[in-house]
PDB file of N, CA and C in Angstrom:
ATOM      1  N   MET A   1     -16.378 -10.347 -14.756  1.00 39.00           N
ATOM      2  CA  MET A   1     -16.334  -9.000 -14.265  1.00 39.00           C
ATOM      3  C   MET A   1     -14.981  -8.756 -13.566  1.00 39.00           C
ATOM      4  N   PRO A   2     -14.272  -7.665 -13.933  1.00 49.00           N
ATOM      5  CA  PRO A   2     -12.957  -7.235 -13.475  1.00 49.00           C
ATOM      6  C   PRO A   2     -13.030  -6.819 -12.069  1.00 49.00           C
ATOM      7  N   HIS A   3     -11.928  -7.184 -11.389  1.00 58.00           N
ATOM      8  CA  HIS A   3     -11.827  -6.997  -9.804  1.00 58.00           C
ATOM      9  C   HIS A   3     -11.638  -5.424  -9.719  1.00 58.00           C
ATOM     10  N   GLU A   4     -12.450  -4.724  -8.876  1.00 71.00           N
ATOM     11  CA  GLU A   4     -12.078  -3.282  -8.637  1.00 71.00           C
ATOM     12  C   GLU A   4     -11.293  -3.132  -7.218  1.00 71.00           C
ATOM     13  N   ALA A   5     -10.168  -2.474  -7.328  1.00 74.00           N
ATOM     14  CA  ALA A   5      -9.378  -2.228  -6.267  1.00 74.00           C
ATOM     15  C   ALA A   5     -10.098  -1.246  -5.387  1.00 74.00           C
ATOM     16  N   GLN A   6      -9.903  -1.366  -4.008  1.00 89.00           N
ATOM     17  CA  GLN A   6     -10.342  -0.158  -3.065  1.00 89.00           C
ATOM     18  C   GLN A   6      -9.188   0.281  -2.325  1.00 89.00           C
ATOM     19  N   ILE A   7      -9.113   1.542  -1.854  1.00 90.00           N
ATOM     20  CA  ILE A   7      -8.033   1.967  -1.044  1.00 90.00           C
ATOM     21  C   ILE A   7      -8.531   1.554   0.475  1.00 90.00           C
ATOM     22  N   VAL A   8      -7.620   0.740   1.163  1.00 91.00           N
ATOM     23  CA  VAL A   8      -7.741   0.398   2.537  1.00 91.00           C
ATOM     24  C   VAL A   8      -6.761   1.002   3.268  1.00 91.00           C
ATOM     25  N   LEU A   9      -7.118   1.739   4.367  1.00 94.00           N
ATOM     26  CA  LEU A   9      -6.167   2.450   5.088  1.00 94.00           C
ATOM     27  C   LEU A   9      -5.980   1.730   6.479  1.00 94.00           C
ATOM     28  N   ASP A  10      -5.145   0.833   6.564  1.00 93.00           N
ATOM     29  CA  ASP A  10      -4.861   0.097   7.769  1.00 93.00           C
ATOM     30  C   ASP A  10      -3.743   0.509   8.490  1.00 93.00           C
ATOM     31  N   GLU A  11      -2.722   1.065   8.072  1.00 95.00           N
ATOM     32  CA  GLU A  11      -1.554   1.579   8.709  1.00 95.00           C
ATOM     33  C   GLU A  11      -1.839   2.989   9.230  1.00 95.00           C
ATOM     34  N   ASP A  12      -1.111   3.360  10.127  1.00 97.00           N
ATOM     35  CA  ASP A  12      -1.255   4.824  10.546  1.00 97.00           C
ATOM     36  C   ASP A  12      -0.826   5.998   9.407  1.00 97.00           C
ATOM     37  N   GLU A  13       0.085   5.590   8.704  1.00 97.00           N
ATOM     38  CA  GLU A  13       0.691   6.435   7.709  1.00 97.00           C
ATOM     39  C   GLU A  13      -0.205   6.534   6.619  1.00 97.00           C
ATOM     40  N   GLU A  14      -0.978   5.369   6.237  1.00 97.00           N
ATOM     41  CA  GLU A  14      -1.828   5.335   5.144  1.00 97.00           C
ATOM     42  C   GLU A  14      -3.157   6.257   5.508  1.00 97.00           C
ATOM     43  N   HIS A  15      -3.577   6.073   6.809  1.00 97.00           N
ATOM     44  CA  HIS A  15      -4.686   6.824   7.275  1.00 97.00           C
ATOM     45  C   HIS A  15      -4.314   8.321   7.268  1.00 97.00           C
ATOM     46  N   LYS A  16      -3.164   8.706   7.825  1.00 98.00           N
ATOM     47  CA  LYS A  16      -2.833  10.256   7.753  1.00 98.00           C
ATOM     48  C   LYS A  16      -2.881  10.652   6.388  1.00 98.00           C
ATOM     49  N   LEU A  17      -2.222  10.104   5.473  1.00 98.00           N
ATOM     50  CA  LEU A  17      -2.176  10.347   4.065  1.00 98.00           C
ATOM     51  C   LEU A  17      -3.608  10.512   3.429  1.00 98.00           C
ATOM     52  N   GLY A  18      -4.437   9.511   3.689  1.00 97.00           N
ATOM     53  CA  GLY A  18      -5.728   9.510   3.097  1.00 97.00           C
ATOM     54  C   GLY A  18      -6.576  10.769   3.712  1.00 97.00           C
ATOM     55  N   LEU A  19      -6.329  10.948   5.012  1.00 98.00           N
ATOM     56  CA  LEU A  19      -7.106  12.108   5.568  1.00 98.00           C
ATOM     57  C   LEU A  19      -6.637  13.512   5.023  1.00 98.00           C
ATOM     58  N   HIS A  20      -5.309  13.517   4.769  1.00 98.00           N
ATOM     59  CA  HIS A  20      -4.760  14.809   4.230  1.00 98.00           C
ATOM     60  C   HIS A  20      -5.276  15.058   2.810  1.00 98.00           C
ATOM     61  N   LEU A  21      -5.326  13.944   2.063  1.00 98.00           N
ATOM     62  CA  LEU A  21      -5.815  14.087   0.671  1.00 98.00           C
ATOM     63  C   LEU A  21      -7.356  14.661   0.635  1.00 98.00           C
ATOM     64  N   LEU A  22      -8.053  14.127   1.510  1.00 97.00           N
ATOM     65  CA  LEU A  22      -9.487  14.559   1.765  1.00 97.00           C
ATOM     66  C   LEU A  22      -9.538  16.062   1.882  1.00 97.00           C
ATOM     67  N   ARG A  23      -8.491  16.646   2.566  1.00 98.00           N
ATOM     68  CA  ARG A  23      -8.667  18.055   2.891  1.00 98.00           C
ATOM     69  C   ARG A  23      -8.296  18.985   1.704  1.00 98.00           C
ATOM     70  N   PHE A  24      -7.981  18.420   0.553  1.00 98.00           N
ATOM     71  CA  PHE A  24      -7.594  19.328  -0.485  1.00 98.00           C
ATOM     72  C   PHE A  24      -8.495  20.366  -0.902  1.00 98.00           C
ATOM     73  N   ALA A  25      -9.900  19.878  -1.034  1.00 97.00           N
ATOM     74  CA  ALA A  25     -10.939  20.878  -1.429  1.00 97.00           C
ATOM     75  C   ALA A  25     -11.060  22.096  -0.337  1.00 97.00           C
ATOM     76  N   GLU A  26     -10.869  21.674   0.951  1.00 97.00           N
ATOM     77  CA  GLU A  26     -10.928  22.583   2.052  1.00 97.00           C
ATOM     78  C   GLU A  26      -9.731  23.674   1.911  1.00 97.00           C
ATOM     79  N   ALA A  27      -8.614  23.208   1.640  1.00 97.00           N
ATOM     80  CA  ALA A  27      -7.464  24.117   1.419  1.00 97.00           C
ATOM     81  C   ALA A  27      -7.556  24.852   0.288  1.00 97.00           C
ATOM     82  N   PHE A  28      -8.121  24.377  -0.825  1.00 97.00           N
ATOM     83  CA  PHE A  28      -8.262  25.056  -2.121  1.00 97.00           C
ATOM     84  C   PHE A  28      -9.403  26.228  -1.801  1.00 97.00           C
ATOM     85  N   GLU A  29     -10.517  25.876  -1.221  1.00 96.00           N
ATOM     86  CA  GLU A  29     -11.500  26.896  -0.897  1.00 96.00           C
ATOM     87  C   GLU A  29     -11.018  27.905  -0.187  1.00 96.00           C
ATOM     88  N   ASP A  30     -10.370  27.570   0.979  1.00 96.00           N
ATOM     89  CA  ASP A  30      -9.688  28.498   1.962  1.00 96.00           C
ATOM     90  C   ASP A  30      -8.817  29.485   1.288  1.00 96.00           C
ATOM     91  N   GLY A  31      -7.963  29.040   0.425  1.00 94.00           N
ATOM     92  CA  GLY A  31      -7.081  29.749  -0.377  1.00 94.00           C
ATOM     93  C   GLY A  31      -7.729  30.891  -1.251  1.00 94.00           C
ATOM     94  N   CYS A  32      -8.724  30.282  -1.886  1.00 94.00           N
ATOM     95  CA  CYS A  32      -9.503  31.262  -2.856  1.00 94.00           C
ATOM     96  C   CYS A  32     -10.117  32.288  -2.136  1.00 94.00           C
ATOM     97  N   ILE A  33     -11.006  31.841  -1.231  1.00 96.00           N
ATOM     98  CA  ILE A  33     -11.838  32.803  -0.358  1.00 96.00           C
ATOM     99  C   ILE A  33     -11.045  33.933   0.183  1.00 96.00           C
ATOM    100  N   ASN A  34      -9.796  33.654   0.757  1.00 94.00           N
ATOM    101  CA  ASN A  34      -9.045  34.542   1.595  1.00 94.00           C
ATOM    102  C   ASN A  34      -7.881  35.117   0.601  1.00 94.00           C
ATOM    103  N   PHE A  35      -7.847  34.901  -0.700  1.00 94.00           N
ATOM    104  CA  PHE A  35      -6.761  35.323  -1.497  1.00 94.00           C
ATOM    105  C   PHE A  35      -5.455  35.026  -0.927  1.00 94.00           C
ATOM    106  N   SER A  36      -5.392  33.691  -0.542  1.00 94.00           N
ATOM    107  CA  SER A  36      -4.088  33.443   0.112  1.00 94.00           C
ATOM    108  C   SER A  36      -3.469  32.088  -0.243  1.00 94.00           C
ATOM    109  N   PRO A  37      -2.666  32.350  -1.517  1.00 94.00           N
ATOM    110  CA  PRO A  37      -2.217  31.088  -2.139  1.00 94.00           C
ATOM    111  C   PRO A  37      -1.304  30.299  -1.237  1.00 94.00           C
ATOM    112  N   ASN A  38      -0.728  30.916  -0.075  1.00 96.00           N
ATOM    113  CA  ASN A  38       0.053  30.190   0.729  1.00 96.00           C
ATOM    114  C   ASN A  38      -0.500  29.109   1.490  1.00 96.00           C
ATOM    115  N   VAL A  39      -1.832  29.178   1.576  1.00 97.00           N
ATOM    116  CA  VAL A  39      -2.663  27.981   2.127  1.00 97.00           C
ATOM    117  C   VAL A  39      -2.397  26.778   1.314  1.00 97.00           C
ATOM    118  N   LEU A  40      -2.481  26.974   0.085  1.00 97.00           N
ATOM    119  CA  LEU A  40      -2.339  25.795  -0.740  1.00 97.00           C
ATOM    120  C   LEU A  40      -0.832  25.248  -0.686  1.00 97.00           C
ATOM    121  N   CYS A  41       0.059  26.243  -0.690  1.00 97.00           N
ATOM    122  CA  CYS A  41       1.384  25.851  -0.497  1.00 97.00           C
ATOM    123  C   CYS A  41       1.890  25.109   0.684  1.00 97.00           C
ATOM    124  N   GLU A  42       1.094  25.498   1.844  1.00 98.00           N
ATOM    125  CA  GLU A  42       1.207  24.798   3.132  1.00 98.00           C
ATOM    126  C   GLU A  42       0.666  23.510   2.947  1.00 98.00           C
ATOM    127  N   TYR A  43      -0.592  23.342   2.381  1.00 98.00           N
ATOM    128  CA  TYR A  43      -1.226  22.001   2.205  1.00 98.00           C
ATOM    129  C   TYR A  43      -0.280  21.105   1.425  1.00 98.00           C
ATOM    130  N   LEU A  44       0.263  21.546   0.397  1.00 98.00           N
ATOM    131  CA  LEU A  44       1.014  20.794  -0.585  1.00 98.00           C
ATOM    132  C   LEU A  44       2.347  20.322   0.150  1.00 98.00           C
ATOM    133  N   TYR A  45       2.910  21.132   0.893  1.00 98.00           N
ATOM    134  CA  TYR A  45       4.094  20.799   1.626  1.00 98.00           C
ATOM    135  C   TYR A  45       3.732  19.666   2.709  1.00 98.00           C
ATOM    136  N   GLY A  46       2.639  19.760   3.432  1.00 98.00           N
ATOM    137  CA  GLY A  46       2.082  18.850   4.246  1.00 98.00           C
ATOM    138  C   GLY A  46       1.812  17.543   3.708  1.00 98.00           C
ATOM    139  N   LEU A  47       1.438  17.617   2.361  1.00 98.00           N
ATOM    140  CA  LEU A  47       0.968  16.282   1.529  1.00 98.00           C
ATOM    141  C   LEU A  47       2.355  15.744   1.317  1.00 98.00           C
ATOM    142  N   ALA A  48       3.324  16.420   0.882  1.00 98.00           N
ATOM    143  CA  ALA A  48       4.656  15.782   0.677  1.00 98.00           C
ATOM    144  C   ALA A  48       5.296  15.066   1.856  1.00 98.00           C
ATOM    145  N   GLU A  49       5.133  15.785   2.959  1.00 98.00           N
ATOM    146  CA  GLU A  49       5.582  15.056   4.114  1.00 98.00           C
ATOM    147  C   GLU A  49       4.872  13.801   4.465  1.00 98.00           C
ATOM    148  N   LYS A  50       3.636  13.889   4.316  1.00 98.00           N
ATOM    149  CA  LYS A  50       2.814  12.709   4.832  1.00 98.00           C
ATOM    150  C   LYS A  50       3.039  11.613   3.711  1.00 98.00           C
ATOM    151  N   PHE A  51       3.194  11.881   2.496  1.00 98.00           N
ATOM    152  CA  PHE A  51       3.566  10.811   1.425  1.00 98.00           C
ATOM    153  C   PHE A  51       4.803  10.262   1.704  1.00 98.00           C
ATOM    154  N   THR A  52       5.781  11.125   2.101  1.00 98.00           N
ATOM    155  CA  THR A  52       7.154  10.546   2.484  1.00 98.00           C
ATOM    156  C   THR A  52       7.110   9.574   3.687  1.00 98.00           C
ATOM    157  N   ASP A  53       6.366   9.938   4.512  1.00 98.00           N
ATOM    158  CA  ASP A  53       6.185   9.090   5.850  1.00 98.00           C
ATOM    159  C   ASP A  53       5.578   7.762   5.369  1.00 98.00           C
ATOM    160  N   PHE A  54       4.489   7.939   4.612  1.00 98.00           N
ATOM    161  CA  PHE A  54       3.931   6.701   4.186  1.00 98.00           C
ATOM    162  C   PHE A  54       4.745   5.748   3.369  1.00 98.00           C
ATOM    163  N   TYR A  55       5.480   6.443   2.359  1.00 97.00           N
ATOM    164  CA  TYR A  55       6.335   5.642   1.526  1.00 97.00           C
ATOM    165  C   TYR A  55       7.588   4.936   2.322  1.00 97.00           C
ATOM    166  N   GLN A  56       7.998   5.562   3.226  1.00 97.00           N
ATOM    167  CA  GLN A  56       9.097   5.026   4.141  1.00 97.00           C
ATOM    168  C   GLN A  56       8.498   3.742   4.982  1.00 97.00           C
ATOM    169  N   GLU A  57       7.308   3.877   5.485  1.00 96.00           N
ATOM    170  CA  GLU A  57       6.860   2.858   6.505  1.00 96.00           C
ATOM    171  C   GLU A  57       5.954   1.807   5.907  1.00 96.00           C
ATOM    172  N   CYS A  58       5.500   2.003   4.670  1.00 96.00           N
ATOM    173  CA  CYS A  58       4.648   0.962   4.014  1.00 96.00           C
ATOM    174  C   CYS A  58       5.185   0.486   2.727  1.00 96.00           C
ATOM    175  N   LYS A  59       5.399  -0.720   2.534  1.00 95.00           N
ATOM    176  CA  LYS A  59       5.917  -1.295   1.381  1.00 95.00           C
ATOM    177  C   LYS A  59       4.782  -1.238   0.406  1.00 95.00           C
ATOM    178  N   VAL A  60       5.091  -0.865  -0.869  1.00 96.00           N
ATOM    179  CA  VAL A  60       4.026  -0.730  -1.835  1.00 96.00           C
ATOM    180  C   VAL A  60       4.048  -1.908  -2.835  1.00 96.00           C
ATOM    181  N   VAL A  61       5.131  -1.933  -3.501  1.00 95.00           N
ATOM    182  CA  VAL A  61       5.325  -3.010  -4.603  1.00 95.00           C
ATOM    183  C   VAL A  61       5.596  -4.321  -3.874  1.00 95.00           C
ATOM    184  N   GLY A  62       4.738  -5.355  -4.242  1.00 95.00           N
ATOM    185  CA  GLY A  62       5.094  -6.701  -3.654  1.00 95.00           C
ATOM    186  C   GLY A  62       4.420  -6.954  -2.291  1.00 95.00           C
ATOM    187  N   SER A  63       3.697  -5.910  -1.796  1.00 93.00           N
ATOM    188  CA  SER A  63       3.138  -6.148  -0.433  1.00 93.00           C
ATOM    189  C   SER A  63       1.588  -6.807  -0.829  1.00 93.00           C
ATOM    190  N   PRO A  64       1.086  -7.361   0.175  1.00 93.00           N
ATOM    191  CA  PRO A  64      -0.362  -7.894   0.029  1.00 93.00           C
ATOM    192  C   PRO A  64      -1.380  -6.734  -0.314  1.00 93.00           C
ATOM    193  N   GLN A  65      -1.048  -5.547   0.182  1.00 92.00           N
ATOM    194  CA  GLN A  65      -1.898  -4.327  -0.093  1.00 92.00           C
ATOM    195  C   GLN A  65      -1.515  -3.538  -1.359  1.00 92.00           C
ATOM    196  N   GLU A  66      -0.656  -4.117  -2.215  1.00 94.00           N
ATOM    197  CA  GLU A  66      -0.193  -3.401  -3.366  1.00 94.00           C
ATOM    198  C   GLU A  66      -1.203  -2.615  -4.160  1.00 94.00           C
ATOM    199  N   SER A  67      -2.251  -3.145  -4.531  1.00 94.00           N
ATOM    200  CA  SER A  67      -3.163  -2.375  -5.279  1.00 94.00           C
ATOM    201  C   SER A  67      -3.803  -1.220  -4.601  1.00 94.00           C
ATOM    202  N   SER A  68      -4.212  -1.383  -3.267  1.00 95.00           N
ATOM    203  CA  SER A  68      -4.666  -0.300  -2.365  1.00 95.00           C
ATOM    204  C   SER A  68      -3.595   0.736  -2.376  1.00 95.00           C
ATOM    205  N   ARG A  69      -2.344   0.421  -2.158  1.00 96.00           N
ATOM    206  CA  ARG A  69      -1.324   1.356  -1.903  1.00 96.00           C
ATOM    207  C   ARG A  69      -1.076   2.118  -3.134  1.00 96.00           C
ATOM    208  N   LEU A  70      -0.992   1.481  -4.300  1.00 96.00           N
ATOM    209  CA  LEU A  70      -0.701   2.160  -5.711  1.00 96.00           C
ATOM    210  C   LEU A  70      -1.825   3.131  -5.913  1.00 96.00           C
ATOM    211  N   LEU A  71      -3.008   2.743  -5.582  1.00 96.00           N
ATOM    212  CA  LEU A  71      -4.185   3.737  -5.719  1.00 96.00           C
ATOM    213  C   LEU A  71      -3.798   4.974  -4.736  1.00 96.00           C
ATOM    214  N   LEU A  72      -3.389   4.775  -3.615  1.00 97.00           N
ATOM    215  CA  LEU A  72      -3.055   5.837  -2.768  1.00 97.00           C
ATOM    216  C   LEU A  72      -2.030   6.709  -3.326  1.00 97.00           C
ATOM    217  N   CYS A  73      -1.045   6.159  -3.923  1.00 97.00           N
ATOM    218  CA  CYS A  73       0.081   6.830  -4.639  1.00 97.00           C
ATOM    219  C   CYS A  73      -0.492   7.631  -5.803  1.00 97.00           C
ATOM    220  N   GLU A  74      -1.389   7.043  -6.445  1.00 96.00           N
ATOM    221  CA  GLU A  74      -1.978   7.659  -7.632  1.00 96.00           C
ATOM    222  C   GLU A  74      -2.712   8.840  -7.262  1.00 96.00           C
ATOM    223  N   ALA A  75      -3.560   8.722  -6.117  1.00 97.00           N
ATOM    224  CA  ALA A  75      -4.408   9.947  -5.698  1.00 97.00           C
ATOM    225  C   ALA A  75      -3.463  10.945  -5.211  1.00 97.00           C
ATOM    226  N   THR A  76      -2.344  10.702  -4.528  1.00 98.00           N
ATOM    227  CA  THR A  76      -1.376  11.775  -4.219  1.00 98.00           C
ATOM    228  C   THR A  76      -0.774  12.336  -5.330  1.00 98.00           C
ATOM    229  N   ARG A  77      -0.509  11.690  -6.371  1.00 97.00           N
ATOM    230  CA  ARG A  77       0.024  12.327  -7.604  1.00 97.00           C
ATOM    231  C   ARG A  77      -0.923  13.256  -8.211  1.00 97.00           C
ATOM    232  N   VAL A  78      -2.096  12.856  -8.417  1.00 97.00           N
ATOM    233  CA  VAL A  78      -3.226  13.574  -8.955  1.00 97.00           C
ATOM    234  C   VAL A  78      -3.409  14.955  -8.136  1.00 97.00           C
ATOM    235  N   VAL A  79      -3.495  14.822  -6.766  1.00 98.00           N
ATOM    236  CA  VAL A  79      -3.744  16.023  -5.982  1.00 98.00           C
ATOM    237  C   VAL A  79      -2.463  16.904  -6.095  1.00 98.00           C
ATOM    238  N   MET A  80      -1.326  16.442  -5.990  1.00 97.00           N
ATOM    239  CA  MET A  80       0.016  17.182  -6.033  1.00 97.00           C
ATOM    240  C   MET A  80       0.016  17.889  -7.360  1.00 97.00           C
ATOM    241  N   ARG A  81      -0.254  17.262  -8.514  1.00 97.00           N
ATOM    242  CA  ARG A  81      -0.361  17.884  -9.864  1.00 97.00           C
ATOM    243  C   ARG A  81      -1.228  18.950  -9.900  1.00 97.00           C
ATOM    244  N   ASN A  82      -2.579  18.781  -9.391  1.00 96.00           N
ATOM    245  CA  ASN A  82      -3.604  19.742  -9.344  1.00 96.00           C
ATOM    246  C   ASN A  82      -3.115  21.103  -8.587  1.00 96.00           C
ATOM    247  N   CYS A  83      -2.488  20.921  -7.304  1.00 96.00           N
ATOM    248  CA  CYS A  83      -2.091  22.021  -6.498  1.00 96.00           C
ATOM    249  C   CYS A  83      -1.013  22.804  -7.321  1.00 96.00           C
ATOM    250  N   LEU A  84       0.002  21.999  -7.956  1.00 96.00           N
ATOM    251  CA  LEU A  84       1.051  22.747  -8.645  1.00 96.00           C
ATOM    252  C   LEU A  84       0.538  23.529  -9.834  1.00 96.00           C
ATOM    253  N   GLN A  85      -0.382  22.898 -10.588  1.00 96.00           N
ATOM    254  CA  GLN A  85      -1.027  23.587 -11.729  1.00 96.00           C
ATOM    255  C   GLN A  85      -1.834  24.859 -11.260  1.00 96.00           C
ATOM    256  N   ILE A  86      -2.598  24.685 -10.107  1.00 95.00           N
ATOM    257  CA  ILE A  86      -3.287  25.919  -9.623  1.00 95.00           C
ATOM    258  C   ILE A  86      -2.423  27.027  -9.240  1.00 95.00           C
ATOM    259  N   LEU A  87      -1.305  26.577  -8.775  1.00 94.00           N
ATOM    260  CA  LEU A  87      -0.172  27.614  -8.311  1.00 94.00           C
ATOM    261  C   LEU A  87       0.635  28.246  -9.451  1.00 94.00           C
ATOM    262  N   GLY A  88       0.354  27.667 -10.582  1.00 95.00           N
ATOM    263  CA  GLY A  88       1.144  28.159 -11.943  1.00 95.00           C
ATOM    264  C   GLY A  88       2.506  27.497 -12.074  1.00 95.00           C
ATOM    265  N   ILE A  89       2.634  26.431 -11.435  1.00 95.00           N
ATOM    266  CA  ILE A  89       3.905  25.714 -11.485  1.00 95.00           C
ATOM    267  C   ILE A  89       3.760  24.458 -12.422  1.00 95.00           C
ATOM    268  N   THR A  90       4.618  24.388 -13.383  1.00 94.00           N
ATOM    269  CA  THR A  90       4.405  23.198 -14.268  1.00 94.00           C
ATOM    270  C   THR A  90       5.020  21.990 -13.682  1.00 94.00           C
ATOM    271  N   PRO A  91       3.998  20.967 -13.469  1.00 89.00           N
ATOM    272  CA  PRO A  91       4.707  19.721 -12.740  1.00 89.00           C
ATOM    273  C   PRO A  91       5.642  18.939 -13.653  1.00 89.00           C
ATOM    274  N   LEU A  92       6.730  18.376 -12.920  1.00 87.00           N
ATOM    275  CA  LEU A  92       7.521  17.561 -13.841  1.00 87.00           C
ATOM    276  C   LEU A  92       7.077  16.155 -13.717  1.00 87.00           C
ATOM    277  N   ASP A  93       7.054  15.313 -14.976  1.00 82.00           N
ATOM    278  CA  ASP A  93       6.858  13.870 -14.803  1.00 82.00           C
ATOM    279  C   ASP A  93       8.057  13.121 -14.446  1.00 82.00           C
ATOM    280  N   ARG A  94       9.216  13.631 -14.719  1.00 83.00           N
ATOM    281  CA  ARG A  94      10.487  12.939 -14.409  1.00 83.00           C
ATOM    282  C   ARG A  94      11.600  13.955 -14.017  1.00 83.00           C
ATOM    283  N   ILE A  95      12.582  13.538 -13.186  1.00 79.00           N
ATOM    284  CA  ILE A  95      13.698  14.415 -12.874  1.00 79.00           C
ATOM    285  C   ILE A  95      14.896  13.969 -13.552  1.00 79.00           C
TER     286      ILE A  95
END
């Protein structure tokens, strides 16, 4: 049976990023109900800030928590991509 990785939020930056990711549905709903796309823009900006803090403070590749942190990175990528698409912005895969 293959080993399934789980996201473990031990560090403060991991925890902050994880909580922010969980607020996506709330930000989306709030923006839709109030016809305020700026709510989603503010959420996305906050997500970028929290991901930057996480990436600066937590080693990903080569750390004992690598699989967990890679999953957190992937979750962030998915949410960012969804936010951009909802806002009508074509996400870039590479710069």
